[in-house]
Each structure stands twice: as C-alpha cells, then as structure tokens.
PDB file of C-alpha atoms in Angstrom:
ATOM      1  CA  MET A  71       0.070  -0.129   0.087  1.00 91.00           C
ATOM      2  CA  VAL A  72       1.600   3.491  -1.032  1.00 95.00           C
ATOM      3  CA  ALA A  73      -0.588   6.237   0.188  1.00 96.00           C
ATOM      4  CA  CYS A  74      -0.137  10.218  -0.215  1.00 95.00           C
ATOM      5  CA  SER A  75      -2.055  12.534   2.108  1.00 94.00           C
ATOM      6  CA  PHE A  76      -3.024  15.986   0.855  1.00 89.00           C
ATOM      7  CA  LEU A  77      -4.170  17.433   4.209  1.00 89.00           C
ATOM      8  CA  PRO A  78      -1.918  17.620   7.241  1.00 91.00           C
ATOM      9  CA  ALA A  79      -4.755  16.313   9.759  1.00 92.00           C
ATOM     10  CA  ALA A  80      -4.723  12.908   7.978  1.00 95.00           C
ATOM     11  CA  THR A  81      -0.806  12.987   7.852  1.00 96.00           C
ATOM     12  CA  GLN A  82      -1.134  13.530  11.745  1.00 96.00           C
ATOM     13  CA  MET A  83      -3.593  10.680  12.361  1.00 97.00           C
ATOM     14  CA  ILE A  84      -1.453   8.209  10.361  1.00 98.00           C
ATOM     15  CA  TYR A  85       1.350   8.930  12.430  1.00 98.00           C
ATOM     16  CA  ASP A  86      -0.733   8.968  15.374  1.00 97.00           C
ATOM     17  CA  MET A  87      -1.673   5.309  14.465  1.00 98.00           C
ATOM     18  CA  ASN A  88       1.674   4.274  13.610  1.00 98.00           C
ATOM     19  CA  LEU A  89       0.932   3.813   9.796  1.00 98.00           C
ATOM     20  CA  GLN A  90       3.643   6.564   8.673  1.00 98.00           C
ATOM     21  CA  HIS A  91       5.433   3.532   6.955  1.00 97.00           C
ATOM     22  CA  LEU A  92       2.735   3.642   4.216  1.00 98.00           C
ATOM     23  CA  LEU A  93       2.655   7.254   3.659  1.00 97.00           C
ATOM     24  CA  HIS A  94       4.923   8.578   0.706  1.00 97.00           C
ATOM     25  CA  GLY A  95       3.692  11.980  -0.190  1.00 95.00           C
ATOM     26  CA  ILE A  96       2.313  14.890   1.889  1.00 95.00           C
ATOM     27  CA  THR A  97       1.785  18.513   1.896  1.00 90.00           C
ATOM     28  CA  PHE A  98       3.896  21.389   2.592  1.00 88.00           C
ATOM     29  CA  GLU A  99       1.816  22.232   5.673  1.00 84.00           C
ATOM     30  CA  CYS A 100       2.147  18.752   7.198  1.00 90.00           C
ATOM     31  CA  PRO A 101       3.643  17.924  10.744  1.00 91.00           C
ATOM     32  CA  HIS A 102       7.205  18.538  11.155  1.00 91.00           C
ATOM     33  CA  ALA A 103       8.105  14.820  11.343  1.00 94.00           C
ATOM     34  CA  ALA A 104       6.377  14.015   8.041  1.00 95.00           C
ATOM     35  CA  LEU A 105       8.102  17.074   6.556  1.00 94.00           C
ATOM     36  CA  ALA A 106      11.507  15.480   7.647  1.00 96.00           C
ATOM     37  CA  GLU A 107      11.017  12.551   5.780  1.00 96.00           C
ATOM     38  CA  LYS A 108       8.110  12.544   3.217  1.00 96.00           C
ATOM     39  CA  SER A 109       8.121  13.972  -0.251  1.00 94.00           C
ATOM     40  CA  LYS A 110       6.172  17.328  -0.612  1.00 93.00           C
ATOM     41  CA  VAL A 111       3.694  16.794  -3.275  1.00 91.00           C
ATOM     42  CA  VAL A 112       1.257  19.772  -2.599  1.00 85.00           C
ATOM     43  CA  ARG A 113       2.394  23.259  -2.719  1.00 73.00           C
ATOM     44  CA  CYS A 114       0.999  26.750  -2.411  1.00 75.00           C
ATOM     45  CA  VAL A 115       1.803  29.855  -4.197  1.00 63.00           C
ATOM     46  CA  LEU A 116       1.796  31.931  -1.042  1.00 64.00           C
ATOM     47  CA  GLU A 117       4.330  29.472   0.254  1.00 63.00           C
ATOM     48  CA  GLY A 118       7.299  31.266   1.843  1.00 64.00           C
ATOM     49  CA  LYS A 119       5.602  34.769   1.800  1.00 64.00           C
ATOM     50  CA  GLN A 120       4.337  37.123   4.518  1.00 69.00           C
ATOM     51  CA  TYR A 121       1.159  38.738   4.309  1.00 67.00           C
ATOM     52  CA  SER A 122      -1.157  40.406   6.751  1.00 72.00           C
ATOM     53  CA  SER A 123      -4.578  39.067   7.838  1.00 71.00           C
ATOM     54  CA  ILE A 124      -6.607  41.629   5.544  1.00 72.00           C
ATOM     55  CA  GLU A 125      -4.377  40.774   2.825  1.00 73.00           C
ATOM     56  CA  ILE A 126      -4.723  36.957   3.108  1.00 71.00           C
ATOM     57  CA  ASP A 127      -8.372  37.213   2.918  1.00 71.00           C
ATOM     58  CA  ARG A 128      -8.435  39.453  -0.058  1.00 75.00           C
ATOM     59  CA  ILE A 129      -6.083  37.193  -1.777  1.00 70.00           C
ATOM     60  CA  PHE A 130      -8.218  33.890  -0.847  1.00 65.00           C
ATOM     61  CA  SER A 131     -11.452  35.770  -1.809  1.00 67.00           C
ATOM     62  CA  ALA A 132     -10.031  36.681  -4.936  1.00 67.00           C
ATOM     63  CA  SER A 133      -8.974  33.225  -6.051  1.00 62.00           C
ATOM     64  CA  LYS A 134     -12.346  32.030  -4.894  1.00 63.00           C
ATOM     65  CA  ALA A 135     -14.354  34.306  -6.910  1.00 62.00           C
ATOM     66  CA  GLN A 136     -12.252  33.636  -9.919  1.00 62.00           C
ATOM     67  CA  GLY A 137     -12.449  29.833  -9.580  1.00 57.00           C
ATOM     68  CA  LYS A 138      -8.994  29.328  -9.175  1.00 60.00           C
ATOM     69  CA  SER A 139      -6.714  27.478  -6.597  1.00 63.00           C
ATOM     70  CA  LEU A 140      -3.826  28.697  -4.927  1.00 72.00           C
ATOM     71  CA  TYR A 141      -2.400  25.007  -4.184  1.00 76.00           C
ATOM     72  CA  TYR A 142      -0.788  23.035  -6.857  1.00 76.00           C
ATOM     73  CA  VAL A 143       0.362  19.491  -7.168  1.00 84.00           C
ATOM     74  CA  ASP A 144       3.920  18.451  -8.434  1.00 87.00           C
ATOM     75  CA  GLU A 145       2.803  16.126 -10.878  1.00 86.00           C
ATOM     76  CA  ALA A 146       5.986  14.640 -11.621  1.00 90.00           C
ATOM     77  CA  LEU A 147       6.893  13.752  -8.042  1.00 92.00           C
ATOM     78  CA  LEU A 148       3.046  12.238  -7.862  1.00 90.00           C
ATOM     79  CA  GLN A 149       3.844  10.037 -10.854  1.00 92.00           C
ATOM     80  CA  SER A 150       6.938   8.643  -9.302  1.00 91.00           C
ATOM     81  CA  ILE A 151       5.232   7.881  -6.153  1.00 94.00           C
ATOM     82  CA  GLY A 152       2.319   6.069  -7.765  1.00 92.00           C
ATOM     83  CA  PRO A 153       0.115   6.262  -4.928  1.00 94.00           C
ATOM     84  CA  ASP A 154      -2.841   3.533  -4.346  1.00 95.00           C
ATOM     85  CA  VAL A 155      -4.735   6.000  -2.360  1.00 95.00           C
ATOM     86  CA  ILE A 156      -4.721   9.651  -1.483  1.00 93.00           C
ATOM     87  CA  PHE A 157      -6.543  11.415   1.120  1.00 94.00           C
ATOM     88  CA  THR A 158      -8.047  14.684   0.228  1.00 88.00           C
ATOM     89  CA  GLN A 159     -10.643  17.245   1.882  1.00 77.00           C
ATOM     90  CA  ASP A 160     -13.633  19.282   0.794  1.00 66.00           C
ATOM     91  CA  VAL A 161     -14.344  21.166   4.101  1.00 51.00           C
ATOM     92  CA  CYS A 162     -12.575  24.201   2.715  1.00 53.00           C
ATOM     93  CA  GLU A 163     -10.824  24.994  -0.094  1.00 51.00           C
ATOM     94  CA  VAL A 164      -9.171  28.333   1.381  1.00 49.00           C
ATOM     95  CA  CYS A 165      -7.089  26.184   3.856  1.00 51.00           C
ATOM     96  CA  GLN A 166      -5.942  23.199   1.993  1.00 53.00           C
ATOM     97  CA  ILE A 167      -6.245  21.598  -1.650  1.00 60.00           C
ATOM     98  CA  ASP A 168      -9.789  20.190  -2.313  1.00 59.00           C
ATOM     99  CA  THR A 169     -10.604  17.128  -3.943  1.00 63.00           C
ATOM    100  CA  ALA A 170     -11.584  18.907  -7.524  1.00 67.00           C
ATOM    101  CA  CYS A 171      -8.130  19.954  -7.719  1.00 69.00           C
ATOM    102  CA  THR A 172      -6.775  16.930  -6.862  1.00 70.00           C
ATOM    103  CA  ALA A 173      -8.925  15.122  -9.270  1.00 72.00           C
ATOM    104  CA  ALA A 174      -7.564  17.062 -12.090  1.00 71.00           C
ATOM    105  CA  ALA A 175      -3.912  16.275 -11.400  1.00 72.00           C
ATOM    106  CA  VAL A 176      -4.811  12.494 -10.710  1.00 75.00           C
ATOM    107  CA  ALA A 177      -6.197  12.235 -13.926  1.00 77.00           C
ATOM    108  CA  LYS A 178      -2.975  12.767 -15.589  1.00 75.00           C
ATOM    109  CA  LEU A 179      -1.475   9.739 -13.696  1.00 79.00           C
ATOM    110  CA  ASP A 180      -0.313   6.312 -15.447  1.00 81.00           C
ATOM    111  CA  LYS A 181      -2.098   4.395 -12.568  1.00 84.00           C
ATOM    112  CA  GLN A 182      -5.364   6.028 -11.055  1.00 88.00           C
ATOM    113  CA  PRO A 183      -5.374   5.754  -7.364  1.00 90.00           C
ATOM    114  CA  GLN A 184      -8.415   5.768  -4.959  1.00 91.00           C
ATOM    115  CA  LEU A 185      -9.240   9.359  -3.776  1.00 89.00           C
ATOM    116  CA  VAL A 186     -10.349   9.372  -0.136  1.00 93.00           C
ATOM    117  CA  PRO A 187     -12.075  12.858   0.698  1.00 89.00           C
ATOM    118  CA  LEU A 188     -12.261  13.582   4.275  1.00 90.00           C
ATOM    119  CA  THR A 189     -15.410  16.101   4.973  1.00 87.00           C
ATOM    120  CA  PRO A 190     -16.095  16.078   9.056  1.00 91.00           C
ATOM    121  CA  ASN A 191     -18.380  18.512   9.902  1.00 92.00           C
ATOM    122  CA  ASN A 192     -18.626  17.959  13.873  1.00 95.00           C
ATOM    123  CA  LEU A 193     -16.062  16.177  16.242  1.00 96.00           C
ATOM    124  CA  GLN A 194     -17.625  12.866  15.944  1.00 96.00           C
ATOM    125  CA  ASP A 195     -17.118  13.005  12.346  1.00 95.00           C
ATOM    126  CA  VAL A 196     -13.291  14.070  12.809  1.00 95.00           C
ATOM    127  CA  PHE A 197     -13.194  10.722  15.079  1.00 97.00           C
ATOM    128  CA  ASN A 198     -14.817   8.687  12.186  1.00 96.00           C
ATOM    129  CA  THR A 199     -12.139  10.023   9.964  1.00 96.00           C
ATOM    130  CA  ALA A 200      -9.380   8.111  11.997  1.00 97.00           C
ATOM    131  CA  ILE A 201     -11.265   4.787  10.877  1.00 98.00           C
ATOM    132  CA  THR A 202     -11.787   5.890   7.250  1.00 97.00           C
ATOM    133  CA  ILE A 203      -8.033   6.649   6.917  1.00 98.00           C
ATOM    134  CA  ALA A 204      -6.873   3.329   8.703  1.00 98.00           C
ATOM    135  CA  SER A 205      -9.450   1.123   6.690  1.00 98.00           C
ATOM    136  CA  ALA A 206      -8.440   2.763   3.202  1.00 97.00           C
ATOM    137  CA  LEU A 207      -4.690   1.920   4.745  1.00 98.00           C
ATOM    138  CA  GLY A 208      -5.917  -1.997   5.400  1.00 97.00           C
ATOM    139  CA  ARG A 209      -5.202  -1.249   9.330  1.00 97.00           C
ATOM    140  CA  GLU A 210      -8.896  -0.557  10.411  1.00 98.00           C
ATOM    141  CA  GLU A 211      -7.867  -2.055  13.873  1.00 98.00           C
ATOM    142  CA  ALA A 212      -5.331   0.543  14.372  1.00 98.00           C
ATOM    143  CA  ALA A 213      -7.819   3.444  14.778  1.00 98.00           C
ATOM    144  CA  TYR A 214     -10.000   1.858  17.670  1.00 98.00           C
ATOM    145  CA  PRO A 215      -7.123   1.820  20.738  1.00 98.00           C
ATOM    146  CA  TYR A 216      -6.067   5.192  19.329  1.00 98.00           C
ATOM    147  CA  LEU A 217      -9.653   6.713  19.638  1.00 98.00           C
ATOM    148  CA  ALA A 218     -10.528   5.006  22.811  1.00 98.00           C
ATOM    149  CA  ALA A 219      -7.246   6.685  24.348  1.00 98.00           C
ATOM    150  CA  LEU A 220      -8.744   9.904  23.217  1.00 98.00           C
ATOM    151  CA  GLN A 221     -12.060   9.453  24.435  1.00 98.00           C
ATOM    152  CA  ASN A 222     -10.589   8.668  28.033  1.00 98.00           C
ATOM    153  CA  ARG A 223      -9.089  12.108  28.014  1.00 98.00           C
ATOM    154  CA  ILE A 224     -12.349  13.746  27.088  1.00 98.00           C
ATOM    155  CA  ASP A 225     -13.947  11.778  29.944  1.00 98.00           C
ATOM    156  CA  VAL A 226     -11.669  12.832  32.570  1.00 98.00           C
ATOM    157  CA  ILE A 227     -12.730  16.623  31.536  1.00 98.00           C
ATOM    158  CA  ILE A 228     -16.472  15.745  31.710  1.00 98.00           C
ATOM    159  CA  ASP A 229     -16.120  14.119  35.084  1.00 98.00           C
ATOM    160  CA  THR A 230     -14.138  16.897  36.483  1.00 98.00           C
ATOM    161  CA  LEU A 231     -16.565  19.566  35.366  1.00 98.00           C
ATOM    162  CA  ARG A 232     -19.542  17.398  36.771  1.00 98.00           C
ATOM    163  CA  ALA A 233     -17.764  16.665  40.143  1.00 98.00           C
ATOM    164  CA  HIS A 234     -17.310  20.400  40.733  1.00 98.00           C
ATOM    165  CA  LYS A 235     -20.416  21.587  39.670  1.00 98.00           C
ATOM    166  CA  ALA A 236     -18.766  23.795  37.321  1.00 98.00           C
ATOM    167  CA  PRO A 237     -21.264  26.080  35.271  1.00 97.00           C
ATOM    168  CA  PRO A 238     -20.162  26.666  31.395  1.00 97.00           C
ATOM    169  CA  LYS A 239     -18.457  29.959  30.666  1.00 98.00           C
ATOM    170  CA  ARG A 240     -19.906  32.270  28.349  1.00 98.00           C
ATOM    171  CA  VAL A 241     -16.988  32.457  25.344  1.00 98.00           C
ATOM    172  CA  MET A 242     -15.877  33.133  21.950  1.00 98.00           C
ATOM    173  CA  VAL A 243     -13.469  31.524  20.013  1.00 98.00           C
ATOM    174  CA  MET A 244     -11.877  33.479  17.067  1.00 97.00           C
ATOM    175  CA  GLU A 245     -11.111  31.798  13.900  1.00 95.00           C
ATOM    176  CA  TRP A 246     -10.059  35.204  12.120  1.00 94.00           C
ATOM    177  CA  VAL A 247      -9.263  38.652  13.169  1.00 94.00           C
ATOM    178  CA  GLU A 248      -9.613  40.981  10.190  1.00 90.00           C
ATOM    179  CA  PRO A 249     -12.348  40.600   9.332  1.00 92.00           C
ATOM    180  CA  ILE A 250     -13.538  38.799  12.477  1.00 96.00           C
ATOM    181  CA  TYR A 251     -14.711  35.454  11.922  1.00 96.00           C
ATOM    182  CA  ASN A 252     -16.458  33.095  14.669  1.00 97.00           C
ATOM    183  CA  CYS A 253     -15.739  29.365  14.698  1.00 97.00           C
ATOM    184  CA  GLY A 254     -17.670  26.710  13.156  1.00 96.00           C
ATOM    185  CA  HIS A 255     -17.479  23.082  12.357  1.00 95.00           C
ATOM    186  CA  TRP A 256     -16.117  21.070  15.172  1.00 97.00           C
ATOM    187  CA  ILE A 257     -14.943  23.757  17.458  1.00 97.00           C
ATOM    188  CA  PRO A 258     -18.180  24.503  19.500  1.00 98.00           C
ATOM    189  CA  TYR A 259     -18.191  20.808  20.356  1.00 98.00           C
ATOM    190  CA  GLN A 260     -14.445  21.207  21.607  1.00 98.00           C
ATOM    191  CA  VAL A 261     -16.004  24.105  23.479  1.00 98.00           C
ATOM    192  CA  ALA A 262     -18.829  22.356  25.167  1.00 98.00           C
ATOM    193  CA  TYR A 263     -16.307  19.455  26.222  1.00 98.00           C
ATOM    194  CA  ALA A 264     -14.042  22.078  27.825  1.00 98.00           C
ATOM    195  CA  GLY A 265     -16.855  23.590  29.871  1.00 98.00           C
ATOM    196  CA  GLY A 266     -17.858  26.448  27.988  1.00 98.00           C
ATOM    197  CA  ILE A 267     -20.601  27.739  25.431  1.00 98.00           C
ATOM    198  CA  ASP A 268     -19.980  29.864  22.374  1.00 98.00           C
ATOM    199  CA  MET A 269     -23.272  31.335  21.387  1.00 98.00           C
ATOM    200  CA  LEU A 270     -21.706  33.142  18.364  1.00 98.00           C
ATOM    201  CA  SER A 271     -20.524  29.990  16.922  1.00 97.00           C
ATOM    202  CA  ASN A 272     -21.806  27.955  14.219  1.00 96.00           C
ATOM    203  CA  PRO A 273     -21.845  24.089  15.335  1.00 96.00           C
ATOM    204  CA  ALA A 274     -21.248  21.657  12.154  1.00 94.00           C
ATOM    205  CA  GLY A 275     -21.365  24.848   9.839  1.00 93.00           C
ATOM    206  CA  ASP A 276     -18.874  26.972   8.084  1.00 91.00           C
ATOM    207  CA  SER A 277     -17.354  29.967  10.324  1.00 94.00           C
ATOM    208  CA  ILE A 278     -18.734  33.456   9.066  1.00 95.00           C
ATOM    209  CA  VAL A 279     -17.714  36.992   9.485  1.00 96.00           C
ATOM    210  CA  THR A 280     -19.054  38.309  12.856  1.00 97.00           C
ATOM    211  CA  PRO A 281     -19.661  41.890  13.268  1.00 97.00           C
ATOM    212  CA  TRP A 282     -17.546  43.436  16.323  1.00 97.00           C
ATOM    213  CA  GLU A 283     -20.567  45.147  17.612  1.00 97.00           C
ATOM    214  CA  LYS A 284     -22.114  41.761  17.808  1.00 98.00           C
ATOM    215  CA  ILE A 285     -19.500  40.470  19.751  1.00 98.00           C
ATOM    216  CA  VAL A 286     -19.662  43.543  22.000  1.00 98.00           C
ATOM    217  CA  ARG A 287     -23.281  42.816  23.005  1.00 98.00           C
ATOM    218  CA  TYR A 288     -22.432  38.978  23.554  1.00 98.00           C
ATOM    219  CA  ASN A 289     -19.412  40.286  25.828  1.00 98.00           C
ATOM    220  CA  PRO A 290     -17.826  36.993  26.167  1.00 98.00           C
ATOM    221  CA  GLU A 291     -16.384  35.824  29.623  1.00 98.00           C
ATOM    222  CA  VAL A 292     -13.406  33.977  28.061  1.00 98.00           C
ATOM    223  CA  LEU A 293     -11.978  35.245  24.753  1.00 98.00           C
ATOM    224  CA  VAL A 294      -9.715  32.786  22.725  1.00 98.00           C
ATOM    225  CA  ILE A 295      -7.792  34.080  19.500  1.00 98.00           C
ATOM    226  CA  ALA A 296      -6.905  31.521  17.261  1.00 97.00           C
ATOM    227  CA  PRO A 297      -6.562  32.650  13.439  1.00 94.00           C
ATOM    228  CA  CYS A 298      -6.477  29.709  10.995  1.00 88.00           C
ATOM    229  CA  GLY A 299      -2.854  29.099  10.047  1.00 85.00           C
ATOM    230  CA  PHE A 300      -1.417  31.180  12.700  1.00 90.00           C
ATOM    231  CA  THR A 301       0.745  30.445  15.549  1.00 92.00           C
ATOM    232  CA  VAL A 302       0.799  32.443  19.001  1.00 94.00           C
ATOM    233  CA  GLU A 303       3.772  34.378  17.752  1.00 93.00           C
ATOM    234  CA  ARG A 304       2.192  35.220  14.267  1.00 91.00           C
ATOM    235  CA  THR A 305      -1.075  36.151  15.891  1.00 94.00           C
ATOM    236  CA  MET A 306       0.608  38.745  18.370  1.00 93.00           C
ATOM    237  CA  GLU A 307       1.609  40.437  15.224  1.00 91.00           C
ATOM    238  CA  GLU A 308      -1.980  41.132  14.249  1.00 90.00           C
ATOM    239  CA  LEU A 309      -3.384  41.423  17.816  1.00 93.00           C
ATOM    240  CA  HIS A 310      -3.409  45.659  17.429  1.00 92.00           C
ATOM    241  CA  LEU A 311      -6.399  45.074  15.132  1.00 94.00           C
ATOM    242  CA  LEU A 312      -8.538  43.799  18.162  1.00 95.00           C
ATOM    243  CA  THR A 313      -7.076  45.841  21.120  1.00 94.00           C
ATOM    244  CA  LYS A 314      -7.366  49.194  19.307  1.00 94.00           C
ATOM    245  CA  LYS A 315     -11.242  49.094  19.053  1.00 94.00           C
ATOM    246  CA  PRO A 316     -12.585  51.596  21.309  1.00 88.00           C
ATOM    247  CA  GLU A 317     -14.912  48.893  23.089  1.00 95.00           C
ATOM    248  CA  TRP A 318     -12.105  46.478  23.606  1.00 97.00           C
ATOM    249  CA  SER A 319     -11.231  47.636  27.018  1.00 95.00           C
ATOM    250  CA  GLY A 320     -15.147  47.022  28.139  1.00 97.00           C
ATOM    251  CA  LEU A 321     -15.125  43.605  27.308  1.00 97.00           C
ATOM    252  CA  THR A 322     -15.391  41.347  30.352  1.00 98.00           C
ATOM    253  CA  ALA A 323     -12.848  38.988  28.985  1.00 97.00           C
ATOM    254  CA  VAL A 324     -10.324  41.734  28.993  1.00 96.00           C
ATOM    255  CA  GLN A 325     -11.605  43.208  32.304  1.00 96.00           C
ATOM    256  CA  GLN A 326     -10.970  39.746  33.848  1.00 95.00           C
ATOM    257  CA  ALA A 327      -7.587  39.070  32.049  1.00 95.00           C
ATOM    258  CA  ALA A 328      -9.238  35.996  30.201  1.00 97.00           C
ATOM    259  CA  VAL A 329      -7.906  36.525  26.889  1.00 97.00           C
ATOM    260  CA  TYR A 330      -5.834  33.777  25.458  1.00 97.00           C
ATOM    261  CA  ILE A 331      -4.083  33.199  22.191  1.00 97.00           C
ATOM    262  CA  ALA A 332      -3.285  29.681  20.912  1.00 97.00           C
ATOM    263  CA  ASP A 333      -1.877  27.941  17.918  1.00 96.00           C
ATOM    264  CA  TYR A 334      -4.484  27.311  15.114  1.00 92.00           C
ATOM    265  CA  ASP A 335      -3.783  23.659  14.980  1.00 92.00           C
ATOM    266  CA  LEU A 336      -5.292  23.210  18.270  1.00 96.00           C
ATOM    267  CA  PHE A 337      -8.732  23.843  16.353  1.00 95.00           C
ATOM    268  CA  THR A 338      -8.709  24.213  12.863  1.00 88.00           C
ATOM    269  CA  GLN A 339      -6.421  21.513  11.889  1.00 79.00           C
ATOM    270  CA  PRO A 340      -8.701  18.584  12.513  1.00 78.00           C
ATOM    271  CA  SER A 341      -6.616  15.778  13.484  1.00 92.00           C
ATOM    272  CA  ALA A 342      -8.335  13.674  16.421  1.00 96.00           C
ATOM    273  CA  SER A 343      -5.163  14.173  18.754  1.00 96.00           C
ATOM    274  CA  THR A 344      -4.588  17.901  18.121  1.00 96.00           C
ATOM    275  CA  LEU A 345      -8.444  18.490  18.581  1.00 97.00           C
ATOM    276  CA  VAL A 346      -8.344  16.639  21.976  1.00 98.00           C
ATOM    277  CA  ASP A 347      -5.498  18.796  22.787  1.00 98.00           C
ATOM    278  CA  GLY A 348      -7.250  21.754  21.939  1.00 98.00           C
ATOM    279  CA  ILE A 349     -10.262  20.715  24.672  1.00 98.00           C
ATOM    280  CA  GLU A 350      -7.660  20.269  27.410  1.00 98.00           C
ATOM    281  CA  ILE A 351      -6.202  23.670  26.668  1.00 98.00           C
ATOM    282  CA  LEU A 352      -9.691  25.098  26.896  1.00 98.00           C
ATOM    283  CA  ALA A 353     -10.502  23.721  30.071  1.00 98.00           C
ATOM    284  CA  SER A 354      -7.578  25.146  31.295  1.00 98.00           C
ATOM    285  CA  MET A 355      -8.630  28.663  30.098  1.00 98.00           C
ATOM    286  CA  PHE A 356     -12.358  28.463  31.061  1.00 98.00           C
ATOM    287  CA  HIS A 357     -11.723  26.568  34.333  1.00 98.00           C
ATOM    288  CA  PRO A 358      -8.233  27.485  35.403  1.00 96.00           C
ATOM    289  CA  GLY A 359      -8.941  26.460  39.000  1.00 96.00           C
ATOM    290  CA  LEU A 360      -9.705  22.854  37.912  1.00 98.00           C
ATOM    291  CA  PHE A 361      -7.346  22.383  34.949  1.00 98.00           C
ATOM    292  CA  ASN A 362      -3.757  23.165  33.946  1.00 96.00           C
ATOM    293  CA  VAL A 363      -2.368  23.268  30.452  1.00 96.00           C
ATOM    294  CA  PRO A 364      -1.151  19.708  29.694  1.00 94.00           C
ATOM    295  CA  ALA A 365       2.442  19.145  30.110  1.00 94.00           C
ATOM    296  CA  GLY A 366       4.307  19.740  26.538  1.00 94.00           C
ATOM    297  CA  LEU A 367       1.450  21.977  25.111  1.00 95.00           C
ATOM    298  CA  GLU A 368       2.595  25.414  26.869  1.00 95.00           C
ATOM    299  CA  HIS A 369       4.206  26.735  23.948  1.00 94.00           C
ATOM    300  CA  LYS A 370       0.849  26.569  21.886  1.00 95.00           C
ATOM    301  CA  CYS A 371      -1.073  28.700  24.014  1.00 96.00           C
ATOM    302  CA  THR A 372      -0.568  31.762  26.308  1.00 95.00           C
ATOM    303  CA  SER A 373      -2.425  34.466  28.286  1.00 94.00           C
ATOM    304  CA  LEU A 374      -2.182  37.803  26.714  1.00 90.00           C
ATOM    305  CA  TYR A 375      -1.729  39.271  30.110  1.00 78.00           C
ATOM    306  CA  LYS A 376       1.121  37.104  30.930  1.00 70.00           C
ATOM    307  CA  ILE A 377       2.569  38.397  27.622  1.00 61.00           C
ATOM    308  CA  MET A 378       1.816  42.474  28.543  1.00 57.00           C
ATOM    309  CA  ALA A 379       3.232  41.591  32.213  1.00 54.00           C
ATOM    310  CA  HIS A 380       6.448  40.015  30.962  1.00 46.00           C
ATOM    311  CA  VAL A 381       7.028  43.192  28.423  1.00 43.00           C
ATOM    312  CA  GLN A 382       6.378  45.809  31.064  1.00 44.00           C
ATOM    313  CA  ALA A 383       8.636  44.022  33.493  1.00 38.00           C
TER     314      ALA A 383
END
C-alpha cells in the first residue's frame, strides 16, 4: 500500500496510529515529523510569503471568485510515487487543496489511485475519519485503541466538571481577526466538552464574518484568539487590530484578564489528537482552578496578560 496525504490532519492521524510507513507523499503544511522524511507533493503559491490578515483574506477571496486554486500538485513527483490511495478534503478550499483540484492532477497519472475525501463537520465526524483512514490503508484495527485513548482524555474533563458542578463559561473562539470570523464545524463541540458555550459559533457549519458590535453585545467572559494558520507568535503581530477597538477594554474577558492566544492546529487542523489537545487547553482557560495546560503543550497557548506583564517588566 502506497499512500499520499493531501491534508495535514490526515498526516497527523496516520502518524498517531503508527501507519506512517505506508505514507509517501504529503503537503508543505504537514507536521514537522512528516516534512523531515516524506516528499512534499502539494505546494501553495503563497508558500514562504508573509501577508497580513487583511491581505490573506483578499487574496483567497479573489482566488475563490475567479474559480482558481492557490494550491498545486507536483505532478512529476506524484507520478513517481504512484500512490494507491490519496487522502483529500472538501471542508475548506481556502485552507487546503480540495478534491476537485486533486482529481485534475490525478487524471494525468498512469495509475489511477483511490481518492478518499475526508469531510468532517462535527467532532464525532473527525473521530470517524480516523477509522476511514485506517480502513483505506488496510489497517482498520489501528484506529480503535487510538480513539479509545482520546475518549478517555475527554471523559476526565467531563467527570471533573461534573464533580465540581462547574457552570459553563460564556466564551468566544475567533478563527480570524480581520475581518473577524466566529468558529464553526467541530470547534463549538470542543468548547462544550471544555466547559464553555460559544453562542456566536456555528456548530457543524462554516465559520462566518461576525460584526464587532455583535461581539460587544455578547460580551464573552473568555476570549480565545486562534486565527486559522497562525501560531501564537504570528497572531501577536496582528493583535492590535482588536486591542485598538474602542470597546475592547470594556469586554468582560479583557477586564477579567481572560484573553488567550492559541496555535491554530489545536482547532482548525482537525486531527483527532490535536483537537483533544485543544479541548484540554480550552478547559484550562475556561476553568483554571480545575485544569492546567497539559505538559508539553505550554508553548501552544498563552494568556495575553502574561505577555503584557512580561513586556512591562
């Protein structure tokens, strides 16, 4: 079995299930372990370039309006790999290469591989994709202990919240800052498992532009800023787009020093394991008296006010 993964989440799950020996081609955005040893088949015209949030939004919007993709396949490399199966996606043509673009490249191959689109909408769908991936690789049995261990981690959070009768926090998770996007798909389910409720979110649906005035009226107790594709450091470069707003200082989350920055792959990179990492981190943000950031994940999130205190010191 020779496989290619055209989305980082599938690559992560293949590694999580110890099936990476079957993986030969990946994308330029895949996890570091894969980038160090696998061939990069999928590339992007924006690769290596630095744009602001506003510029990125305009570029992708223009590309979508023109019916063009910013991603492309190294067809010669794909031909040399000769995959039996390729994992792709149709959740978001902005974030990753989609099935249509993949199919166009695959049509030119001498050997036609099986295309396996992964299109999760909610958190359970993401877990089910692990079974889909393992089955397509002929190793379905690898998915079940992997998923059972992840469910056990979620159960610990649920049991702790229940034991302490912890009321859900009123929160907002932002997927983009200019323009502001709410969170959608599986992220509202992550929020719920972590002991929060995001009434501005769109469960099992696309994230959408959300007016600042609506956020001010909603007035979240906890604000989590995790723009798609951005690390903590990259988000900090754009944070002034929010903090300069006149109503910023009046938000309850700001007044209570409950504003957090987090890496995108805890939320908008839907591998089952990284999303459970995200749930555990959210729990530590919503209920810091009950949960701590898991060891080894401290670099993937921070409190805005810890950063500010460090700078002031």
